[in-house]
Coordinates of N, CA and C in Angstrom, one line a residue:
M1 N 122.2 70.8 42.4 CA 123.3 69.9 42.3 C 124.3 70.2 43.4
T2 N 124.6 71.5 43.7 CA 125.5 71.8 44.7 C 125.1 71.2 46.1
Q3 N 123.9 71.4 46.5 CA 123.4 70.8 47.8 C 123.5 69.3 47.8
T4 N 123.2 68.7 46.7 CA 123.3 67.2 46.6 C 124.7 66.7 46.8
T5 N 125.7 67.4 46.2 CA 127.1 67.1 46.3 C 127.5 67.3 47.8
K6 N 127.1 68.4 48.3 CA 127.5 68.7 49.7 C 126.9 67.6 50.7
R7 N 125.7 67.2 50.4 CA 125.1 66.2 51.3 C 125.8 64.8 51.1
A8 N 126.2 64.5 49.9 CA 126.9 63.3 49.6 C 128.2 63.3 50.4
L9 N 128.9 64.4 50.4 CA 130.2 64.5 51.1 C 129.9 64.4 52.6
E10 N 128.9 65.0 53.1 CA 128.5 65.0 54.5 C 128.2 63.5 54.9
E11 N 127.4 62.8 54.1 CA 127.1 61.4 54.4 C 128.3 60.6 54.4
S12 N 129.2 60.8 53.5 CA 130.5 60.0 53.5 C 131.3 60.3 54.8
L13 N 131.4 61.5 55.1 CA 132.1 61.9 56.4 C 131.5 61.2 57.5
K14 N 130.2 61.2 57.7 CA 129.5 60.6 58.8 C 129.7 59.0 58.8
N15 N 129.7 58.4 57.6 CA 130.0 57.0 57.5 C 131.4 56.7 57.9
L16 N 132.3 57.5 57.5 CA 133.7 57.2 57.9 C 134.0 57.5 59.4
L17 N 133.2 58.4 60.0 CA 133.4 58.6 61.4 C 132.9 57.5 62.3
L18 N 132.3 56.5 61.7 CA 131.9 55.3 62.4 C 133.1 54.4 62.7
T19 N 134.1 54.6 61.9 CA 135.3 53.7 62.0 C 136.6 54.4 62.4
K20 N 136.7 55.7 62.2 CA 137.9 56.4 62.5 C 137.7 57.9 62.9
P21 N 138.6 58.5 63.6 CA 138.4 59.9 64.1 C 138.7 60.9 63.0
V22 N 138.2 62.1 63.2 CA 138.3 63.1 62.2 C 139.8 63.3 61.7
P23 N 140.7 63.4 62.6 CA 142.1 63.6 62.1 C 142.7 62.5 61.2
K24 N 142.1 61.3 61.3 CA 142.6 60.2 60.4 C 141.9 60.1 59.1
I25 N 140.8 60.9 58.9 CA 140.1 60.9 57.7 C 140.7 61.9 56.7
T26 N 140.9 61.4 55.5 CA 141.4 62.3 54.4 C 140.4 62.7 53.4
I27 N 140.6 63.7 52.7 CA 139.7 64.1 51.6 C 139.6 63.0 50.6
Q28 N 140.7 62.3 50.4 CA 140.6 61.1 49.4 C 139.7 60.1 50.0
D29 N 139.7 59.8 51.3 CA 138.8 58.8 51.9 C 137.3 59.2 51.6
I30 N 137.0 60.5 51.8 CA 135.7 60.9 51.6 C 135.3 60.8 50.1
G31 N 136.2 61.3 49.3 CA 135.9 61.2 47.8 C 135.7 59.8 47.4
D32 N 136.6 58.8 47.8 CA 136.4 57.4 47.5 C 135.1 56.9 47.9
D33 N 134.7 57.3 49.1 CA 133.5 56.7 49.7 C 132.2 57.2 48.9
C34 N 132.2 58.4 48.4 CA 131.0 58.9 47.7 C 131.2 59.0 46.2
G35 N 132.4 58.7 45.7 CA 132.6 58.8 44.3 C 132.8 60.2 43.7
I36 N 133.3 61.1 44.6 CA 133.5 62.5 44.2 C 135.0 62.8 44.2
S37 N 135.5 63.6 43.2 CA 136.9 63.9 43.2 C 137.3 64.8 44.2
R38 N 138.6 64.9 44.5 CA 139.2 65.8 45.5 C 138.9 67.2 45.0
M39 N 139.0 67.5 43.7 CA 138.8 68.8 43.2 C 137.3 69.3 43.5
T40 N 136.4 68.3 43.3 CA 135.0 68.7 43.6 C 134.8 69.0 45.1
F41 N 135.5 68.2 46.0 CA 135.5 68.5 47.4 C 136.0 69.9 47.6
Y42 N 137.1 70.3 47.1 CA 137.7 71.6 47.3 C 136.8 72.7 46.7
Y43 N 136.0 72.4 45.7 CA 135.1 73.4 45.1 C 134.1 73.8 46.2
H44 N 133.7 72.9 47.0 CA 132.7 73.1 48.0 C 133.2 73.5 49.4
F45 N 134.3 72.9 49.8 CA 134.9 73.1 51.2 C 136.4 73.3 51.1
K46 N 136.9 74.1 52.0 CA 138.3 74.4 52.1 C 139.1 73.2 52.7
D47 N 138.5 72.5 53.6 CA 139.1 71.3 54.3 C 138.0 70.5 55.0
I48 N 138.4 69.5 55.6 CA 137.5 68.6 56.3 C 136.7 69.3 57.4
Y49 N 137.4 70.2 58.1 CA 136.8 70.9 59.2 C 135.7 71.9 58.7
D50 N 135.9 72.4 57.5 CA 134.9 73.2 56.9 C 133.6 72.4 56.6
L51 N 133.8 71.2 56.2 CA 132.7 70.2 56.0 C 132.1 69.9 57.3
V52 N 132.9 69.7 58.3 CA 132.3 69.4 59.7 C 131.4 70.5 60.1
E53 N 131.9 71.7 60.0 CA 131.2 72.9 60.4 C 129.9 73.0 59.6
W54 N 129.9 72.9 58.3 CA 128.8 72.9 57.5 C 127.7 71.9 57.9
A55 N 128.2 70.6 58.2 CA 127.3 69.5 58.6 C 126.6 69.9 59.9
C56 N 127.4 70.4 60.8 CA 126.8 70.8 62.1 C 125.7 71.9 61.9
M57 N 126.0 72.9 61.1 CA 125.0 73.9 60.9 C 123.8 73.4 60.2
E58 N 124.0 72.5 59.2 CA 122.8 72.0 58.5 C 122.0 71.1 59.4
D59 N 122.6 70.3 60.2 CA 121.9 69.4 61.1 C 121.1 70.2 62.1
A60 N 121.7 71.3 62.6 CA 121.0 72.1 63.6 C 119.8 72.8 63.0
Q61 N 120.0 73.4 61.8 CA 118.9 74.1 61.1 C 117.8 73.2 60.8
K62 N 118.1 72.0 60.3 CA 117.0 71.0 60.1 C 116.3 70.7 61.4
A63 N 117.0 70.5 62.4 CA 116.4 70.1 63.7 C 115.6 71.2 64.3
L64 N 116.1 72.4 64.1 CA 115.4 73.6 64.7 C 114.1 73.9 63.9
G65 N 114.2 73.7 62.6 CA 113.0 73.9 61.7 C 112.4 75.3 61.9
E66 N 111.1 75.4 62.1 CA 110.4 76.6 62.2 C 110.2 77.0 63.7
N67 N 111.0 76.4 64.6 CA 110.8 76.6 66.0 C 111.8 77.6 66.6
G68 N 112.0 78.7 65.9 CA 112.9 79.7 66.4 C 112.2 80.9 66.9
H69 N 111.0 80.7 67.5 CA 110.2 81.8 68.1 C 110.0 81.6 69.6
Y70 N 109.6 82.7 70.2 CA 109.4 82.6 71.7 C 108.5 81.5 72.1
D71 N 107.4 81.3 71.4 CA 106.4 80.3 71.8 C 106.8 78.9 71.4
S72 N 107.9 78.7 70.6 CA 108.2 77.3 70.2 C 109.7 77.0 70.3
W73 N 110.5 77.9 70.9 CA 111.9 77.6 70.9 C 112.3 76.4 71.7
Q74 N 111.5 76.0 72.7 CA 111.9 74.8 73.5 C 111.7 73.5 72.6
V75 N 110.7 73.5 71.7 CA 110.5 72.4 70.8 C 111.7 72.3 69.9
G76 N 112.2 73.5 69.4 CA 113.3 73.5 68.5 C 114.6 73.0 69.2
L77 N 114.8 73.4 70.4 CA 115.9 73.0 71.2 C 115.9 71.5 71.5
L78 N 114.7 71.0 71.8 CA 114.6 69.5 72.0 C 114.9 68.8 70.7
H79 N 114.5 69.3 69.6 CA 114.9 68.7 68.3 C 116.4 68.7 68.1
I80 N 117.1 69.8 68.5 CA 118.5 69.8 68.4 C 119.1 68.7 69.3
F81 N 118.6 68.6 70.5 CA 119.1 67.5 71.4 C 118.9 66.1 70.7
E82 N 117.8 65.9 70.1 CA 117.5 64.7 69.4 C 118.4 64.5 68.3
A83 N 118.7 65.5 67.5 CA 119.6 65.4 66.4 C 121.0 65.0 66.9
V84 N 121.4 65.6 68.0 CA 122.7 65.3 68.6 C 122.7 63.8 68.9
Q85 N 121.6 63.3 69.5 CA 121.5 61.9 69.9 C 121.6 61.0 68.7
D86 N 120.8 61.4 67.6 CA 120.8 60.6 66.4 C 122.1 60.6 65.7
N87 N 122.9 61.6 65.8 CA 124.2 61.7 65.2 C 125.4 61.5 66.2
K88 N 125.1 60.6 67.2 CA 126.0 60.5 68.3 C 127.5 60.2 67.8
P89 N 127.7 59.2 66.9 CA 129.1 59.0 66.5 C 129.8 60.2 65.9
F90 N 129.1 60.9 65.1 CA 129.6 62.2 64.5 C 129.9 63.2 65.6
I91 N 128.9 63.5 66.4 CA 129.1 64.5 67.5 C 130.2 64.2 68.4
L92 N 130.3 62.9 68.9 CA 131.4 62.5 69.8 C 132.7 62.6 69.2
N93 N 132.8 62.2 67.9 CA 134.0 62.2 67.2 C 134.5 63.6 67.0
V94 N 133.6 64.5 66.6 CA 134.0 65.9 66.5 C 134.4 66.5 67.8
Y95 N 133.6 66.2 68.8 CA 133.9 66.7 70.2 C 135.3 66.3 70.7
H96 N 135.7 65.1 70.3 CA 137.0 64.6 70.8 C 138.1 64.9 69.8
S97 N 137.8 65.4 68.6 CA 138.8 65.6 67.6 C 139.2 67.1 67.4
V98 N 138.4 68.0 67.8 CA 138.7 69.4 67.6 C 138.8 70.1 69.0
S99 N 139.4 71.3 69.0 CA 139.5 72.0 70.2 C 138.2 72.4 70.8
R100 N 138.1 72.5 72.1 CA 136.9 72.9 72.8 C 136.4 74.3 72.2
E101 N 137.3 75.1 71.9 CA 137.0 76.4 71.3 C 136.3 76.3 70.0
Q102 N 136.7 75.4 69.1 CA 136.0 75.2 67.9 C 134.6 74.6 68.1
V103 N 134.5 73.7 69.0 CA 133.2 73.1 69.3 C 132.2 74.2 69.8
E104 N 132.8 75.0 70.7 CA 132.0 76.1 71.2 C 131.5 77.1 70.1
N105 N 132.5 77.4 69.2 CA 132.1 78.3 68.1 C 131.0 77.7 67.2
Y106 N 131.1 76.4 66.9 CA 130.1 75.7 66.1 C 128.7 75.9 66.8
I107 N 128.7 75.7 68.1 CA 127.4 75.7 68.8 C 127.0 77.2 69.0
Y108 N 127.9 78.1 69.2 CA 127.5 79.5 69.3 C 126.8 80.0 68.0
Q109 N 127.4 79.5 66.8 CA 126.8 79.9 65.6 C 125.3 79.4 65.4
I110 N 125.1 78.3 66.1 CA 123.7 77.7 66.0 C 122.8 78.4 67.0
T111 N 123.3 78.6 68.2 CA 122.4 79.2 69.3 C 122.2 80.7 69.2
H112 N 123.2 81.4 68.7 CA 123.0 82.9 68.7 C 121.8 83.4 67.9
P113 N 121.7 82.9 66.7 CA 120.5 83.4 65.9 C 119.2 83.0 66.6
L114 N 119.1 81.8 67.2 CA 117.9 81.4 67.9 C 117.6 82.3 69.0
I115 N 118.5 82.5 69.9 CA 118.3 83.3 71.1 C 118.0 84.8 70.7
L116 N 118.7 85.3 69.7 CA 118.5 86.7 69.3 C 117.1 86.9 68.8
S117 N 116.6 85.9 68.0 CA 115.2 86.1 67.5 C 114.2 86.0 68.6
I118 N 114.5 85.2 69.6 CA 113.5 85.1 70.7 C 113.5 86.4 71.5
I119 N 114.7 86.9 71.8 CA 114.9 88.2 72.6 C 114.3 89.3 71.7
D120 N 114.6 89.4 70.4 CA 114.1 90.5 69.6 C 112.6 90.5 69.6
E121 N 112.0 89.3 69.6 CA 110.6 89.1 69.5 C 109.9 89.8 70.8
K122 N 110.5 89.7 71.9 CA 110.0 90.3 73.1 C 110.5 91.6 73.5
A123 N 111.7 92.0 72.9 CA 112.3 93.3 73.3 C 111.5 94.5 72.8
C124 N 110.8 94.3 71.8 CA 110.0 95.4 71.2 C 109.0 95.9 72.3
E125 N 108.6 95.1 73.3 CA 107.7 95.5 74.3 C 108.4 96.4 75.4
F126 N 109.7 96.4 75.4 CA 110.4 97.1 76.4 C 111.4 98.1 75.8
H127 N 111.8 99.1 76.5 CA 112.7 100.1 76.0 C 114.1 99.8 76.6
I128 N 114.9 99.0 75.9 CA 116.2 98.7 76.3 C 117.2 99.0 75.2
R129 N 118.4 99.3 75.6 CA 119.4 99.6 74.6 C 119.9 98.3 74.0
D130 N 120.5 98.4 72.8 CA 121.0 97.2 72.0 C 122.1 96.5 72.9
A131 N 122.9 97.3 73.5 CA 124.0 96.6 74.3 C 123.4 95.8 75.5
E132 N 122.3 96.2 76.1 CA 121.7 95.4 77.1 C 121.0 94.2 76.5
K133 N 120.4 94.4 75.4 CA 119.8 93.2 74.7 C 120.9 92.2 74.4
Q134 N 122.0 92.7 73.8 CA 123.1 91.8 73.5 C 123.6 91.0 74.7
F135 N 123.7 91.7 75.8 CA 124.1 91.1 77.1 C 123.2 89.9 77.4
I136 N 121.9 90.1 77.3 CA 120.9 89.0 77.6 C 121.1 87.9 76.6
V137 N 121.3 88.2 75.3 CA 121.5 87.2 74.3 C 122.7 86.4 74.6
D138 N 123.8 87.1 74.9 CA 125.1 86.4 75.2 C 124.9 85.5 76.5
F139 N 124.2 86.0 77.5 CA 124.1 85.2 78.7 C 123.4 83.9 78.4
Y140 N 122.3 83.9 77.7 CA 121.6 82.7 77.4 C 122.4 81.8 76.4
K141 N 123.0 82.4 75.5 CA 123.9 81.7 74.5 C 124.9 80.9 75.2
Y142 N 125.7 81.5 76.1 CA 126.7 80.8 76.9 C 126.2 79.8 77.8
A143 N 125.0 80.0 78.4 CA 124.4 79.0 79.3 C 124.0 77.8 78.5
L144 N 123.3 78.0 77.3 CA 122.9 76.9 76.5 C 124.1 76.1 76.0
V145 N 125.1 76.8 75.5 CA 126.3 76.1 75.0 C 127.0 75.3 76.1
G146 N 127.1 75.9 77.3 CA 127.7 75.1 78.4 C 126.9 73.9 78.8
F147 N 125.6 74.1 78.8 CA 124.7 72.9 79.1 C 124.8 71.8 78.0
L148 N 124.8 72.2 76.8 CA 124.9 71.2 75.7 C 126.3 70.5 75.7
L149 N 127.4 71.3 75.9 CA 128.7 70.6 76.0 C 128.8 69.7 77.2
D150 N 128.2 70.1 78.3 CA 128.2 69.2 79.5 C 127.4 67.9 79.2
W151 N 126.3 68.1 78.5 CA 125.4 67.0 78.2 C 126.2 66.0 77.2
I152 N 126.9 66.5 76.2 CA 127.7 65.7 75.3 C 128.8 65.0 76.1
K153 N 129.5 65.7 76.9 CA 130.6 65.2 77.7 C 130.1 64.0 78.6
K154 N 128.9 64.1 79.1 CA 128.4 63.1 80.0 C 127.7 61.9 79.1
K155 N 128.0 61.9 77.9 CA 127.6 60.8 77.0 C 126.1 60.8 76.8
H156 N 125.5 61.9 76.7 CA 124.1 62.1 76.2 C 123.1 61.3 77.1
E157 N 123.0 61.6 78.3 CA 122.0 60.9 79.2 C 120.6 61.4 78.8
R158 N 119.8 60.5 78.5 CA 118.4 60.8 78.1 C 117.7 61.6 79.2
K159 N 117.9 61.2 80.4 CA 117.3 61.9 81.5 C 117.6 63.4 81.5
S160 N 118.8 63.8 81.3 CA 119.2 65.2 81.2 C 118.5 65.9 80.0
Q161 N 118.4 65.1 78.9 CA 117.7 65.7 77.7 C 116.3 66.0 78.1
R162 N 115.6 65.1 78.8 CA 114.2 65.4 79.1 C 114.0 66.5 80.1
N163 N 115.0 66.6 81.0 CA 114.9 67.6 82.0 C 115.5 69.0 81.7
Y164 N 116.0 69.2 80.5 CA 116.6 70.4 80.2 C 115.7 71.6 80.3
R165 N 114.4 71.4 80.0 CA 113.4 72.5 80.1 C 113.4 73.1 81.5
S166 N 113.4 72.3 82.5 CA 113.4 72.9 83.9 C 114.7 73.6 84.2
T167 N 115.8 73.2 83.6 CA 117.0 73.9 83.8 C 117.1 75.2 83.0
F168 N 116.6 75.2 81.8 CA 116.6 76.4 80.9 C 115.3 76.8 80.4
S169 N 114.6 77.4 81.3 CA 113.3 78.0 81.0 C 113.6 79.5 80.7
I170 N 113.9 79.8 79.5 CA 114.2 81.2 79.2 C 113.0 82.0 79.3
D171 N 113.1 82.9 80.3 CA 112.0 83.8 80.5 C 112.5 85.2 80.0
S172 N 112.5 85.4 78.7 CA 113.1 86.7 78.2 C 112.3 87.9 78.7
R173 N 111.0 87.7 79.0 CA 110.2 88.8 79.5 C 110.8 89.3 80.8
S174 N 111.2 88.4 81.7 CA 111.7 88.7 83.0 C 113.1 89.4 82.8
S175 N 113.9 88.8 81.9 CA 115.3 89.4 81.7 C 115.1 90.8 81.2
L176 N 114.3 91.0 80.2 CA 114.1 92.3 79.6 C 113.5 93.3 80.6
N177 N 112.5 92.8 81.4 CA 111.8 93.6 82.3 C 112.7 94.1 83.4
H178 N 113.8 93.4 83.8 CA 114.7 93.8 84.8 C 115.9 94.5 84.3
S179 N 115.9 94.8 83.0 CA 117.1 95.5 82.3 C 116.8 97.0 82.6
P180 N 117.9 97.7 83.0 CA 117.7 99.1 83.2 C 117.5 99.8 81.9
T181 N 116.6 100.8 81.9 CA 116.4 101.6 80.7 C 116.9 103.0 80.8
L182 N 117.4 103.5 79.7 CA 117.9 104.9 79.7 C 117.2 105.7 78.7

């Protein structure tokens, strides 16, 4: 029941975002749209931005699916781009309604586990320190976030979506292989 309620709140938020920006949407608006009380909203989320963050994470995890491995991460990332395209009004509204730092943090939370699992998968073949591995993870995380934010800012050009693989061909073996070992 909890997930059903959260999804109803998410759907209402996305419906409302078709007609007004995040700062103009109230919890009462969301509750009226889906027939859920304000108290029920507060049981699940502390505010609208908490719901926005949850919705972003849910959409990304659904899009990524089982593609969080070295051999399939590009498929997962393509699905994330497709989810962004499918939720264009929601994404653009959030992008223009919250600070860049908040948007970056949402995307960092999505990309960090993906990249960490990819690097961890290959790091066992090499002898590198955790700090060096974290540096590699951060490098790719920041690069992917920057690329995604630029893609959103440029209004989701399909051409750049199709060509992202040539821009971001994560070769973690090469990164790990060139990492100094101690």
